[in-house]
Each structure stands twice: as structure tokens, then as C-alpha cells.
Coordinates of C-alpha atoms in Angstrom, one line a residue:
Chain A
M212 CA 18.4 -4.4 23.3
F213 CA 19.3 -4.4 19.6
I214 CA 16.9 -6.3 17.4
V215 CA 15.7 -6.2 13.8
T216 CA 12.1 -7.0 12.9
I217 CA 11.2 -7.9 9.3
L218 CA 8.0 -6.4 8.0
G219 CA 8.6 -7.3 4.3
N220 CA 11.1 -9.5 2.7
N221 CA 10.0 -9.6 -1.0
S222 CA 11.3 -7.7 -4.0
A223 CA 9.5 -5.8 -6.7
V224 CA 5.9 -6.9 -6.1
P225 CA 4.0 -8.5 -3.3
S226 CA 3.6 -12.2 -3.9
N227 CA 3.3 -15.6 -2.2
G228 CA 2.1 -13.8 0.9
R229 CA 5.3 -11.8 1.1
H230 CA 5.4 -8.0 1.3
P231 CA 7.8 -5.4 -0.2
T232 CA 10.7 -4.3 1.9
S233 CA 10.5 -2.8 5.3
Q234 CA 12.3 -3.4 8.6
I235 CA 12.3 -2.0 12.1
V236 CA 15.6 -1.7 14.0
Q237 CA 15.1 -1.4 17.7
V238 CA 18.0 -0.1 19.8
N239 CA 16.9 0.0 23.4
N240 CA 13.8 2.3 23.4
E241 CA 14.4 3.8 20.0
L242 CA 12.7 2.4 16.9
Y243 CA 14.0 3.1 13.4
M244 CA 12.3 2.1 10.1
I245 CA 14.3 1.1 7.1
D246 CA 12.4 1.3 3.8
C247 CA 8.7 1.4 3.6
G248 CA 7.1 -0.7 0.8
E249 CA 3.4 -0.7 0.1
G250 CA 1.4 -2.0 3.1
T251 CA 4.0 -1.3 5.7
Q252 CA 1.5 0.4 8.0
M253 CA -0.6 -2.7 7.9
Q254 CA 2.4 -4.8 8.8
L255 CA 3.2 -2.5 11.7
S256 CA -0.3 -3.2 13.0
A257 CA -0.2 -6.9 12.3
F258 CA 3.0 -7.2 14.3
E259 CA 1.9 -4.8 17.0
I260 CA 4.8 -2.4 16.6
K261 CA 4.3 1.0 18.2
R262 CA 4.6 3.3 15.2
N263 CA 4.6 6.4 17.3
R264 CA 8.0 5.4 18.7
I265 CA 9.5 5.8 15.2
D266 CA 11.1 9.2 14.7
H267 CA 13.4 8.3 11.8
I268 CA 12.7 6.6 8.6
F269 CA 15.6 5.6 6.2
I270 CA 14.8 5.0 2.6
S271 CA 17.6 3.3 0.7
H272 CA 16.5 4.2 -2.8
L273 CA 13.5 5.3 -4.9
H274 CA 12.3 2.0 -6.4
G275 CA 8.7 1.6 -5.4
D276 CA 9.0 -1.6 -3.5
H277 CA 11.1 0.4 -1.0
F278 CA 8.9 3.5 -0.5
F279 CA 5.4 3.2 -1.9
G280 CA 4.0 2.8 1.6
L281 CA 5.6 5.9 3.0
I282 CA 3.0 8.5 1.9
A283 CA 0.2 6.3 3.4
L284 CA 2.1 6.0 6.7
L285 CA 2.6 9.8 6.9
N286 CA -1.1 10.3 6.1
T287 CA -2.0 7.9 8.9
Y288 CA 0.3 9.6 11.4
S289 CA -1.4 12.9 10.7
L290 CA -4.9 11.5 10.8
L291 CA -4.1 9.8 14.1
H292 CA -2.8 13.1 15.6
R293 CA 1.0 12.5 15.7
V294 CA 2.7 15.6 17.0
Q295 CA 6.4 14.9 17.3
P296 CA 8.6 15.6 14.3
L297 CA 9.5 12.8 11.9
T298 CA 12.7 12.7 9.9
I299 CA 13.0 11.0 6.5
H300 CA 16.6 10.1 5.5
C301 CA 16.4 9.7 1.8
H302 CA 17.5 10.9 -1.7
E303 CA 16.1 14.3 -2.7
G304 CA 13.5 13.1 -5.1
L305 CA 11.4 11.6 -2.4
K306 CA 10.5 15.1 -1.1
E307 CA 9.0 16.0 -4.4
I308 CA 7.0 12.7 -4.4
I309 CA 5.6 13.4 -0.9
D310 CA 5.0 17.1 -1.6
V311 CA 3.0 16.6 -4.8
Q312 CA 0.7 14.1 -3.1
L313 CA 0.1 16.3 -0.1
K314 CA -0.6 19.2 -2.4
H315 CA -3.2 17.4 -4.5
S316 CA -4.9 15.8 -1.5
G317 CA -5.1 19.2 0.3
A318 CA -3.5 17.5 3.3
I319 CA -1.5 19.5 5.9
L320 CA 0.4 17.2 8.2
N321 CA -0.1 17.8 11.9
F322 CA 3.5 17.2 12.7
E323 CA 6.8 18.5 11.4
L324 CA 8.3 16.5 8.5
L325 CA 12.0 16.9 8.3
Y326 CA 14.3 15.6 5.5
N327 CA 18.0 14.6 5.8
F328 CA 19.1 14.1 2.2
L329 CA 21.6 11.3 1.8
P330 CA 25.2 12.1 0.9
N331 CA 27.1 10.8 -2.1
D332 CA 29.9 9.3 0.0
D333 CA 30.1 6.9 2.9
S334 CA 29.5 8.9 6.0
V335 CA 27.6 9.3 9.3
I336 CA 24.1 10.6 8.8
L337 CA 22.7 10.4 12.3
Q338 CA 24.1 10.4 15.8
Q339 CA 21.7 9.2 18.5
K340 CA 22.1 8.5 22.2
D341 CA 22.7 4.8 21.8
V342 CA 23.5 4.3 18.1
T343 CA 25.3 6.0 15.2
I344 CA 24.0 5.5 11.7
S345 CA 26.0 5.8 8.5
V346 CA 25.5 5.0 4.9
V347 CA 27.6 3.0 2.4
Q348 CA 27.1 3.6 -1.3
L349 CA 25.8 0.7 -3.3
Q350 CA 25.5 0.1 -7.0
H351 CA 22.0 -0.3 -8.3
R352 CA 20.1 0.9 -11.4
I353 CA 19.5 4.2 -9.5
Q354 CA 21.3 5.8 -6.5
C355 CA 21.1 3.5 -3.6
V356 CA 22.7 3.2 -0.2
G357 CA 23.0 0.7 2.6
F358 CA 22.7 1.7 6.3
I359 CA 25.0 0.7 9.1
F360 CA 23.7 0.9 12.7
K361 CA 26.6 0.9 15.2
E362 CA 25.9 1.0 18.9
N363 CA 27.8 3.8 20.6
P364 CA 30.5 2.8 23.1
K365 CA 28.8 1.4 26.2
D366 CA 29.4 2.3 29.8
R367 CA 32.0 0.4 31.8
K368 CA 30.4 -1.9 34.3
I369 CA 30.6 -0.8 37.9
S370 CA 31.8 -3.5 40.3
K371 CA 29.5 -3.1 43.3
E372 CA 31.7 -4.9 45.6
K373 CA 34.7 -2.7 44.8
I374 CA 32.6 0.5 45.1
D375 CA 31.6 -0.6 48.6
R376 CA 35.1 -1.5 49.6
Y377 CA 36.6 1.8 48.3
K378 CA 33.6 3.8 49.7
I379 CA 33.0 5.6 46.3
P380 CA 30.2 8.1 46.5
I381 CA 27.2 7.7 44.1
S382 CA 28.0 11.1 42.6
A383 CA 31.2 9.6 41.1
L384 CA 29.6 6.6 39.4
L385 CA 28.8 8.3 36.1
S386 CA 32.4 9.4 35.5
L387 CA 33.6 5.9 36.5
K388 CA 31.3 4.4 33.9
K389 CA 32.8 6.6 31.3
G390 CA 36.3 5.3 32.1
F391 CA 37.6 8.1 34.3
D392 CA 39.7 7.4 37.4
Y393 CA 38.4 8.3 40.8
I394 CA 40.0 11.0 42.8
D395 CA 39.0 11.3 46.5
E396 CA 39.0 14.5 48.6
N397 CA 42.6 14.0 49.6
G398 CA 43.7 13.8 46.0
T399 CA 44.3 10.0 46.1
I400 CA 43.8 8.5 42.7
I401 CA 42.0 5.1 42.4
D402 CA 42.5 3.6 39.0
N403 CA 39.3 3.1 37.0
Q404 CA 40.3 -0.5 36.2
L405 CA 40.2 -1.3 39.9
L406 CA 36.6 -0.2 40.2
T407 CA 35.0 -1.3 36.9
Q408 CA 34.9 -4.0 34.3
N409 CA 35.1 -3.7 30.6
A410 CA 32.0 -2.4 28.9
L411 CA 29.9 -4.8 26.8
P412 CA 31.0 -4.7 23.2
S413 CA 29.1 -2.4 20.8
K414 CA 27.2 -4.4 18.3
S415 CA 26.6 -3.4 14.7
Y416 CA 23.9 -4.1 12.1
A417 CA 24.4 -3.5 8.4
Y418 CA 21.4 -3.3 5.9
I419 CA 22.7 -3.8 2.4
S420 CA 19.8 -2.9 0.1
D421 CA 19.6 -3.5 -3.6
T422 CA 23.0 -3.8 -5.2
K423 CA 25.0 -5.6 -7.8
Y424 CA 27.7 -7.8 -6.4
L425 CA 30.3 -5.5 -4.8
P426 CA 33.2 -7.4 -3.3
E427 CA 34.8 -4.1 -2.3
L428 CA 31.9 -3.7 0.2
A429 CA 33.5 -6.4 2.4
E430 CA 36.2 -4.0 3.6
K431 CA 33.5 -1.6 4.9
L432 CA 31.5 -4.3 6.6
K433 CA 34.5 -5.8 8.5
G434 CA 33.3 -7.5 11.8
I435 CA 29.7 -6.5 11.5
D436 CA 27.6 -8.6 13.9
L437 CA 24.5 -9.0 11.8
L438 CA 24.7 -8.3 8.1
Y439 CA 21.4 -8.2 6.1
H440 CA 22.4 -8.5 2.5
E441 CA 19.9 -8.7 -0.4
A442 CA 19.9 -12.1 -2.2
T443 CA 17.2 -11.5 -4.7
F444 CA 18.1 -14.6 -6.8
K445 CA 19.2 -18.2 -6.5
K446 CA 22.7 -19.0 -7.8
E447 CA 21.2 -20.4 -11.0
D448 CA 19.9 -16.9 -11.9
E449 CA 23.3 -15.2 -11.8
V450 CA 22.9 -13.7 -15.2
R451 CA 19.5 -12.2 -14.4
A452 CA 21.0 -10.9 -11.1
A453 CA 23.7 -9.1 -13.0
E454 CA 21.3 -7.6 -15.5
T455 CA 19.1 -6.2 -12.8
Y456 CA 21.9 -5.0 -10.5
H457 CA 21.0 -7.6 -7.9
C458 CA 22.8 -10.4 -6.0
T459 CA 22.5 -14.1 -5.7
T460 CA 22.6 -16.1 -2.6
I461 CA 26.2 -17.1 -3.3
Q462 CA 27.2 -13.5 -3.8
A463 CA 25.6 -12.3 -0.6
A464 CA 27.4 -15.2 1.3
K465 CA 30.7 -14.3 -0.3
I466 CA 30.4 -10.7 1.0
A467 CA 29.7 -12.1 4.4
A468 CA 32.7 -14.4 4.3
L469 CA 35.0 -11.7 3.0
A470 CA 33.8 -9.3 5.6
E471 CA 34.1 -11.9 8.4
V472 CA 30.7 -10.8 9.8
K473 CA 29.2 -12.8 12.7
K474 CA 26.0 -13.7 11.0
L475 CA 24.3 -13.2 7.6
M476 CA 20.6 -12.7 7.0
I477 CA 19.4 -12.8 3.4
G478 CA 16.2 -11.3 2.0
H479 CA 14.6 -9.2 -0.8
F480 CA 13.6 -12.5 -2.5
S481 CA 12.4 -12.4 -6.1
A482 CA 8.6 -12.4 -6.3
K483 CA 8.8 -15.6 -8.5
Y484 CA 10.1 -17.8 -5.6
K485 CA 7.6 -19.7 -3.6
E486 CA 8.0 -20.7 0.1
Q487 CA 10.0 -23.9 -0.6
H488 CA 12.5 -22.0 -2.8
L489 CA 13.5 -19.9 0.2
D490 CA 14.9 -23.0 2.0
E491 CA 16.9 -23.8 -1.1
M492 CA 18.3 -20.3 -1.1
L493 CA 19.3 -20.6 2.5
T494 CA 21.1 -23.8 1.8
Q495 CA 23.0 -22.2 -1.1
A496 CA 24.2 -19.4 1.0
Q497 CA 25.1 -21.6 3.9
E498 CA 27.4 -23.6 1.6
I499 CA 29.6 -20.5 1.5
F500 CA 28.8 -18.9 4.8
P501 CA 27.3 -21.4 7.3
N502 CA 26.0 -18.9 9.8
T503 CA 23.3 -17.6 7.5
I504 CA 19.6 -17.2 8.2
L505 CA 16.5 -16.2 6.2
S506 CA 14.7 -12.9 6.9
L507 CA 11.2 -13.9 7.7
E508 CA 8.3 -11.5 8.0
G509 CA 7.1 -10.9 11.6
E510 CA 10.3 -12.4 13.0
S511 CA 12.7 -10.4 15.2
Y512 CA 16.4 -11.1 15.2
E513 CA 18.9 -10.1 17.8
V514 CA 22.0 -8.3 16.5
Chain B
M149 CA -23.6 -10.5 -15.4
F150 CA -23.3 -7.3 -13.4
I151 CA -21.6 -7.6 -10.0
V152 CA -19.7 -5.4 -7.6
T153 CA -16.9 -6.9 -5.5
I154 CA -15.6 -5.0 -2.5
L155 CA -11.8 -4.9 -2.0
G156 CA -11.8 -2.2 0.7
N157 CA -14.6 -0.7 2.8
N158 CA -12.8 1.5 5.2
S159 CA -12.2 5.2 5.3
A160 CA -9.0 7.2 6.0
V161 CA -6.7 4.6 7.3
P162 CA -6.6 0.8 7.4
S163 CA -8.0 -0.5 10.7
N164 CA -9.8 -3.4 12.3
G165 CA -8.7 -5.7 9.4
R166 CA -10.4 -3.4 6.9
H167 CA -8.7 -1.8 3.9
P168 CA -9.1 1.6 2.2
T169 CA -11.5 2.0 -0.6
S170 CA -11.5 -0.1 -3.8
Q171 CA -14.1 -1.9 -5.7
I172 CA -14.4 -4.0 -8.9
V173 CA -17.4 -3.7 -11.1
Q174 CA -17.8 -6.6 -13.5
V175 CA -20.1 -6.2 -16.5
N176 CA -20.1 -9.5 -18.4
N177 CA -16.4 -9.9 -19.4
E178 CA -15.3 -6.4 -18.6
L179 CA -13.8 -5.5 -15.2
Y180 CA -13.6 -1.9 -14.0
M181 CA -11.8 -0.7 -10.9
I182 CA -13.2 2.1 -8.8
D183 CA -10.7 3.8 -6.4
C184 CA -7.5 2.1 -5.4
G185 CA -6.4 2.6 -1.8
E186 CA -3.2 1.3 -0.4
G187 CA -2.9 -2.5 -0.6
T188 CA -5.5 -2.9 -3.4
Q189 CA -3.2 -5.1 -5.5
M190 CA -2.9 -7.5 -2.5
Q191 CA -6.6 -7.5 -2.2
L192 CA -6.9 -8.4 -5.9
S193 CA -4.6 -11.3 -5.3
A194 CA -6.4 -12.4 -2.1
F195 CA -9.8 -12.5 -3.9
E196 CA -8.3 -14.0 -7.1
I197 CA -9.5 -11.2 -9.4
K198 CA -7.8 -11.3 -12.8
R199 CA -6.2 -7.9 -12.8
N200 CA -5.2 -8.1 -16.4
R201 CA -8.8 -7.9 -17.4
I202 CA -9.0 -4.4 -15.9
D203 CA -8.5 -1.7 -18.6
H204 CA -10.1 1.2 -16.9
I205 CA -9.6 2.6 -13.4
F206 CA -11.8 5.3 -12.0
I207 CA -10.5 7.5 -9.2
S208 CA -13.2 9.5 -7.4
H209 CA -10.9 12.1 -5.8
L210 CA -7.4 12.6 -4.6
H211 CA -7.6 11.7 -0.9
G212 CA -5.0 9.1 -0.2
D213 CA -7.4 6.4 0.9
H214 CA -8.8 6.4 -2.6
F215 CA -5.6 6.3 -4.7
F216 CA -2.4 5.5 -2.7
G217 CA -2.4 1.9 -4.1
L218 CA -2.5 3.0 -7.7
I219 CA 1.2 3.7 -8.4
A220 CA 2.1 0.3 -6.9
L221 CA -0.5 -1.4 -9.1
L222 CA 0.9 0.3 -12.2
N223 CA 4.4 -0.7 -11.2
T224 CA 3.3 -4.3 -10.8
Y225 CA 1.5 -4.3 -14.1
S226 CA 4.7 -3.2 -15.8
L227 CA 6.9 -5.6 -13.9
L228 CA 4.6 -8.5 -14.8
H229 CA 4.7 -7.5 -18.5
R230 CA 1.3 -6.0 -19.1
V231 CA 1.0 -4.9 -22.7
Q232 CA -2.5 -3.6 -23.3
P233 CA -3.2 0.1 -22.6
L234 CA -4.8 1.2 -19.3
T235 CA -6.9 4.3 -18.9
I236 CA -7.1 6.2 -15.6
H237 CA -10.3 8.3 -15.3
C238 CA -9.3 10.9 -12.7
H239 CA -8.8 14.5 -11.7
E240 CA -5.7 16.1 -13.4
G241 CA -3.5 16.2 -10.3
L242 CA -3.1 12.4 -10.3
K243 CA -1.1 12.5 -13.5
E244 CA 1.5 14.7 -11.8
I245 CA 1.6 12.3 -8.8
I246 CA 2.2 9.3 -11.1
D247 CA 4.7 11.0 -13.3
V248 CA 6.9 12.2 -10.5
Q249 CA 7.1 8.8 -9.0
L250 CA 7.9 7.2 -12.3
K251 CA 10.6 9.8 -12.9
H252 CA 12.4 9.3 -9.7
S253 CA 12.3 5.5 -9.8
G254 CA 13.6 5.6 -13.3
A255 CA 10.7 3.4 -14.3
I256 CA 9.3 3.2 -17.9
L257 CA 6.0 1.4 -18.0
N258 CA 5.7 -1.4 -20.6
F259 CA 2.2 -0.4 -21.5
E260 CA 0.5 2.7 -22.6
L261 CA -1.0 4.7 -19.7
L262 CA -3.9 6.9 -20.8
Y263 CA -5.7 9.6 -18.8
N264 CA -9.3 10.7 -19.2
F265 CA -9.6 13.8 -16.9
L266 CA -12.9 14.1 -15.2
P267 CA -15.2 16.9 -16.3
N268 CA -16.7 19.5 -13.9
D269 CA -20.3 18.7 -14.8
D270 CA -22.4 15.5 -14.7
S271 CA -21.7 13.8 -18.0
V272 CA -20.8 10.5 -19.7
I273 CA -17.1 9.7 -19.5
L274 CA -16.9 6.3 -21.1
Q275 CA -19.1 4.3 -23.6
Q276 CA -18.3 0.6 -23.6
K277 CA -19.9 -2.3 -25.5
D278 CA -22.1 -3.3 -22.6
V279 CA -22.1 -0.3 -20.3
T280 CA -22.0 3.5 -20.2
I281 CA -20.3 5.3 -17.4
S282 CA -21.0 8.8 -16.2
V283 CA -20.0 11.0 -13.3
V284 CA -22.0 13.0 -10.8
Q285 CA -20.4 15.8 -9.0
L286 CA -20.3 15.4 -5.2
Q287 CA -19.3 17.9 -2.5
H288 CA -16.3 16.9 -0.4
R289 CA -13.3 18.8 0.9
I290 CA -11.7 18.6 -2.5
Q291 CA -13.1 17.9 -6.0
C292 CA -14.9 14.6 -5.9
V293 CA -17.3 12.6 -8.1
G294 CA -19.5 9.6 -8.1
F295 CA -19.7 7.1 -10.9
I296 CA -22.8 5.7 -12.5
F297 CA -22.6 2.4 -14.5
K298 CA -25.6 1.9 -16.7
E299 CA -26.0 -1.2 -18.8
N300 CA -26.6 -0.4 -22.5
P301 CA -30.0 -1.4 -23.9
K302 CA -30.0 -5.1 -24.3
D303 CA -31.1 -7.1 -27.3
R304 CA -34.7 -8.2 -27.7
K305 CA -35.2 -11.9 -27.1
I306 CA -35.8 -14.0 -30.2
S307 CA -38.7 -16.4 -29.9
K308 CA -37.4 -19.5 -31.4
E309 CA -40.7 -21.1 -32.0
K310 CA -41.9 -18.0 -34.0
I311 CA -38.7 -17.8 -36.0
D312 CA -39.2 -21.4 -37.1
R313 CA -42.9 -20.8 -37.8
Y314 CA -42.2 -17.7 -40.0
K315 CA -39.1 -19.3 -41.5
I316 CA -36.8 -16.4 -40.7
P317 CA -33.3 -16.8 -42.0
I318 CA -30.4 -16.7 -39.5
S319 CA -29.0 -13.6 -41.3
A320 CA -32.0 -11.6 -40.1
L321 CA -31.7 -12.4 -36.4
L322 CA -29.3 -9.6 -35.5
S323 CA -31.6 -6.8 -36.8
L324 CA -34.6 -8.5 -35.1
K325 CA -32.7 -8.4 -31.8
K326 CA -32.2 -4.7 -32.3
G327 CA -35.9 -4.2 -32.8
F328 CA -36.2 -3.9 -36.6
D329 CA -39.2 -5.6 -38.4
Y330 CA -38.5 -8.4 -40.8
I331 CA -39.0 -7.9 -44.5
D332 CA -38.9 -11.0 -46.7
E333 CA -37.9 -11.3 -50.3
N334 CA -41.4 -10.5 -51.5
G335 CA -41.5 -7.3 -49.5
T336 CA -43.9 -8.7 -46.8
I337 CA -43.3 -7.0 -43.5
I338 CA -43.5 -9.1 -40.3
D339 CA -43.8 -7.0 -37.2
N340 CA -40.8 -7.3 -34.8
Q341 CA -43.3 -7.8 -31.9
L342 CA -44.5 -11.0 -33.5
L343 CA -41.0 -12.5 -33.5
T344 CA -39.4 -11.2 -30.3
Q345 CA -40.0 -10.5 -26.7
N346 CA -39.0 -7.5 -24.7
A347 CA -35.3 -7.2 -23.8
L348 CA -34.3 -7.7 -20.2
P349 CA -34.1 -4.4 -18.4
S350 CA -30.8 -2.5 -18.3
K351 CA -29.5 -2.4 -14.7
S352 CA -27.6 0.4 -13.1
Y353 CA -25.0 0.8 -10.3
A354 CA -24.1 4.1 -8.7
Y355 CA -21.0 4.6 -6.6
I356 CA -21.4 7.7 -4.4
S357 CA -17.9 8.4 -3.0
D358 CA -17.0 10.8 -0.2
T359 CA -19.6 13.6 0.0
K360 CA -21.5 15.7 2.4
Y361 CA -25.2 15.1 2.6
L362 CA -26.6 16.1 -0.8
P363 CA -30.4 15.6 -1.0
E364 CA -30.3 17.0 -4.6
L365 CA -28.4 13.9 -5.6
A366 CA -31.6 11.8 -5.3
E367 CA -33.0 13.2 -8.6
K368 CA -29.9 12.1 -10.4
L369 CA -30.0 8.6 -8.9
K370 CA -33.7 7.9 -9.6
G371 CA -34.4 4.2 -10.0
I372 CA -30.8 3.0 -9.7
D373 CA -30.8 -0.7 -9.0
L374 CA -27.9 -0.8 -6.6
L375 CA -26.7 2.4 -4.9
Y376 CA -23.4 2.4 -3.0
H377 CA -23.4 5.4 -0.8
E378 CA -20.7 6.3 1.7
A379 CA -21.9 6.2 5.3
T380 CA -18.7 7.0 7.1
F381 CA -20.4 7.7 10.4
K382 CA -23.2 6.5 12.7
K383 CA -26.1 8.8 13.2
E384 CA -24.8 9.9 16.5
D385 CA -21.8 11.5 14.8
E386 CA -23.8 13.8 12.5
V387 CA -21.8 16.9 13.5
R388 CA -18.5 15.2 12.8
A389 CA -19.9 14.0 9.5
A390 CA -20.8 17.5 8.5
E391 CA -17.4 18.9 9.6
T392 CA -15.5 16.4 7.4
Y393 CA -18.0 16.5 4.5
H394 CA -19.1 13.0 5.0
C395 CA -22.5 11.3 5.6
T396 CA -24.1 9.3 8.3
T397 CA -26.0 6.0 7.9
I398 CA -29.3 8.0 8.1
Q399 CA -28.3 10.4 5.5
A400 CA -27.2 7.7 3.1
A401 CA -30.5 5.9 3.6
K402 CA -32.5 9.1 3.1
I403 CA -30.8 9.6 -0.3
A404 CA -31.7 5.9 -1.2
A405 CA -35.3 6.5 -0.2
L406 CA -35.6 9.8 -2.0
A407 CA -34.1 8.3 -5.1
E408 CA -36.3 5.2 -4.8
V409 CA -33.4 3.0 -5.6
K410 CA -33.9 -0.8 -5.5
K411 CA -31.1 -1.5 -3.0
L412 CA -28.6 0.5 -0.9
M413 CA -25.2 -0.6 0.1
I414 CA -23.3 1.4 2.7
G415 CA -19.5 1.6 3.1
H416 CA -16.4 3.8 3.7
F417 CA -16.8 3.1 7.4
S418 CA -14.8 5.3 9.8
A419 CA -11.6 3.7 11.0
K420 CA -12.8 4.0 14.6
Y421 CA -15.6 1.5 14.3
K422 CA -15.0 -2.1 15.1
E423 CA -16.8 -5.1 13.6
Q424 CA -19.8 -4.9 15.9
H425 CA -20.4 -1.3 15.1
L426 CA -21.1 -2.1 11.5
D427 CA -24.2 -4.2 12.4
E428 CA -25.5 -1.2 14.3
M429 CA -24.8 1.0 11.3
L430 CA -26.8 -1.4 9.1
T431 CA -29.7 -1.3 11.5
Q432 CA -29.7 2.5 11.6
A433 CA -29.9 2.7 7.8
Q434 CA -32.5 0.0 7.5
E435 CA -34.8 2.0 9.8
I436 CA -35.0 4.5 7.0
F437 CA -34.5 2.3 4.0
P438 CA -35.1 -1.4 4.7
N439 CA -33.4 -2.9 1.7
T440 CA -29.9 -1.8 2.8
I441 CA -26.8 -4.0 3.0
L442 CA -23.3 -3.6 4.3
S443 CA -20.4 -3.6 1.8
L444 CA -18.1 -6.4 3.1
E445 CA -14.6 -7.0 1.8
G446 CA -14.2 -10.0 -0.5
E447 CA -18.0 -10.2 -1.1
S448 CA -19.6 -9.8 -4.5
Y449 CA -23.0 -8.2 -4.9
E450 CA -25.3 -8.6 -7.9
V451 CA -26.6 -5.3 -9.3

């Protein structure tokens, strides 16, 4: 299971019923939060997401629409007696922002709050059981990164019928899944390929947060299964997009095409656009990259 | 016109559809915000309150459920091109909290942000055309105040019929409204009482934020027209209330009775209570002080 749930798809300020940025990435039983705009904890409740299953929060950059909801979420975790540690993956300034608020409110969190400060280069920041998360550097008005979630290589699939035929003991199955050959007590080698089938492919999700148009990103996103790319503006607003270090629908779609991703999801819509504008934005992107979808709040998308 | 609109009536964390604390006090054309929990700007939009008419925000204390929405509101004001100054009446720590967030987000507000740090005694903090606002010190786990809004003395009412009979010129009306006698060109004095009627009484609203039970408050709240008093807990939870420096329904009602206020409004309900508990809380308070109402989100109450 590898799905992305959208909690907020708006940029800058809440408007037209849309919320500032936040997403949940679920990989099997693990939940990860990306960005945490104001009201994210209410969105978690509204969409019945189990917030206690989140142990890692990734903040792409320190513009308010991507982190203003974090301190409130931390406060709520503490008031509701969270005990397990929580790690924030963020730029260093966020620690000062959290610390000063805890200090003045006299709050002591019940749980351990850990920080993993983001590097200045493109590198892996977290290795988990089922997924590996890395950053790519973007170009925005302040330091900003994207996050790539890549499933770890999966186990090869055991062929039950072959296992029975070759009388393979249960104790050997794990090493077979990992691709090792089977050696029986007499030293006879049975080739792994005879006993297993290829593993399912490892899927990948890339979250490209606020950035100016960066064609060189495409190389780093080659073959991504689901690419979320900000498309703050319609194509008509290309000048405004460039001024604010954002992208248009067309630019997001060009990146998707250059990177040959499987699917593109656009979001971070300018607060000025109403509901009906979003359909227009989708159409614009689809002219360049047909397999494009809108990120809609409360919806979950399979990677 | 003197009304209070409730934006959030919950304590600690958002729950059961309720939001953390915020209120709007409207005195004629002036809007004042008291406290600004997470999501307050969304509530302003939901209830169609003209946020640009707010020039003063009062923050009772620095627990997150009373201020986490402020930085987001400031950010929105700036992004939506507010130009007129805004004054925050608060404890000093809040400036550091705002400053550090502006610093790391690289934001420069378009408008002037002024601070009026709250005093440690009970005193007037703002004199406006129609209303005077003062603080009363409360006792909570950190420094905390209540706010009292008192309408300034109103003009005496001109009796049109008398004005005509005594042939009073229009130029003299303002001083008559203020209570001065009329002196005609011959030096004849016409007593003000002959020409005017008593002014309407000046109404008062008191917002008693988070506090332990403080009977000595009653003296300071004598004759208040509408008293908002926190009633975080039901009477059964009196021990928990004392531990957390909060009040029960009964304690809030006792203050109202001791102070002989006209009406009591209770709020800041514990996040654990569901809708139906609020009715029970109302009944508890009414047993002590019959003219009690609940503060309900989106509702406006005349002072």
C-alpha cells in the first residue's frame, strides 16, 4: 500500500474552502506527513487519519503556509498524551520557532521531539523498513526542498507450487524471498529463479514543493511513478509565477514530460482561483502531459 | 451597536467541531479581536467578518489555544495588501514569537505592526472613540489577563420639540449633547435639562479568560452587562479544574452572582465534552445564575 492523501492544496492563504499545504504519505503501516499548514490537525480529524501513526514530519521550507499548523499539532500531541518520539525533518530555523513558542507558553512536551536538519545537497535523509526518503534542492525565495519517497526493493514472490515440489523447508523461505539460492543438506543448489518470481516493482512518489521552473529537475525525477508538482498559477500568469519563484500548469507538465513520470498531480493553487479555475488548470497541464490529475483535499491517490 | 461574536469556544485543542478561542467585539463601526487560536482566519471567513476593520487584537495569555492563529492572520493581512497599522495588545513574549517566524520565512509585513505590552496591574490599556478597554489580572498557569470593554459616556438626547420651541441654533447642539447649558446672545441661560434627555446608559462587556476560581474578581466586575467567563469544566470536575487553574460552570456562575452582572456567557469548554454536555453545563450554571447562556460559534450576542 502506497498512497498519498491531500489535506491542503492551496497556496499562501486559505481561500475558497481550500487549506494551506499538507499531505499524508502512507507506505503500508507507516504514515508520513509532508508540510503542515494552519489547520492541518483539523484536516487530520476531518479525514479520520490516525495522527498517532505519524512519527516523521517533513517540512519543505519555512513559508508559513507550509508550517504554521505544526506548533498546534505538537501541542495537541502533548495534551493528548503522545509518548513515542516524533522527528521533524526541516531547515534549522524551525527549531527556533518551535522552541520560542514552547518557552513562552510554559509547555513541556510529553514526548521526545527530534530534529533532522535538511542537507544542502540531494541526498537520503531517512531509511525506513519499507521506504527510503531523500531530498532534492529546489529554487524558491528561501531554502526549499522536494522529497522523494522510494519503496525499498520488495521480496521476490515465492511460488508455492514449486516450494512443495522441491520440498523446501519453511525456514528457508526468507532467504529465498531475498533472492538467495537454496542449498539442501546434501549441498545441492536449487536456483532461486526456479523457486520464486520477480518481486513487484518498487514505486516512487516525488513531492516537488514551491519552486521556480527548474528543467534540470527532470533528470532527478526520471521514471517516478507519481509526481506531485506545484502549479501555483495558470499559464497566463507566467510572469507572476517567475516573479514569485513559482510554476505554472504548463511548467509543471513540462517537468513531468521531460522526466517521463507515470502520472502528474498538480497542486498548491493560488488563493485567487475559484473551484472552476482548477478544471481549467487541469486542462492546461493535460495538453502537455495527458496523465495529469488535480490534488483534491480529502482524496487519496495510489502511487 | 455593541455585540460579541464567537469564533471559537473550545479549550486546549480543536474537537467536536469546535475551535480554539477567539471572539470579535463590535462597538459601532469598530471591530476588536480577543484571542486568536489556530484557524481563526478561517472562522472570520466562514462568518463573513470584515477582517480589515480590525485594528486591535488582544491576546489574554500565551497558551497556544489563544494565539496560534495570529501569525497566520498577520501573514494573510500582508499577502492581501493590508496597509493600515495593527496593534497587538499582549504579553511581551508574543513579539519574540512573531519576530522569529517573520525572520525565518523572510517575510516583511506590508503594514505597521505595533505592540502594546500588557501591564501587571488592573488598568486602562486603550481609549477609543466609543469604548475604553482595560485589563484585570487573572491567575492561570502563566501570566493571564481579562479584558473589560466599557462604552464611553454617550451623548445626551436632544429633544427636538424643545429645540424648536427655544429656537436653539444647530451650532449649539453638540455642546448640549455633552451636557452644557445653552447661553443665547443676550446672555440668557437655558438649563441643559430643559433641552435634553438623559443619555443611554454605557454598556460593558468583560472577557474573563483562563483563570482559577477568583472570588475577588467579582468586585472588579460589578454591574457588568455581559460577562464572558471561562467554564472549562463541569462541576463534577472541580478537582481537575483546580489542578489546571481553570473554573467549573458553578464557579463561573458564582462570580456572575457575586458581581451582580446582567448576563453570564460561559465558554472555553474542555475538548473532552461533546455537544450534549454543553447543555448540561448550561443547566449547572443556571442553577446558580439563571441568566446564563452558552457561547456558540458563529453566534453574535448583544451586550
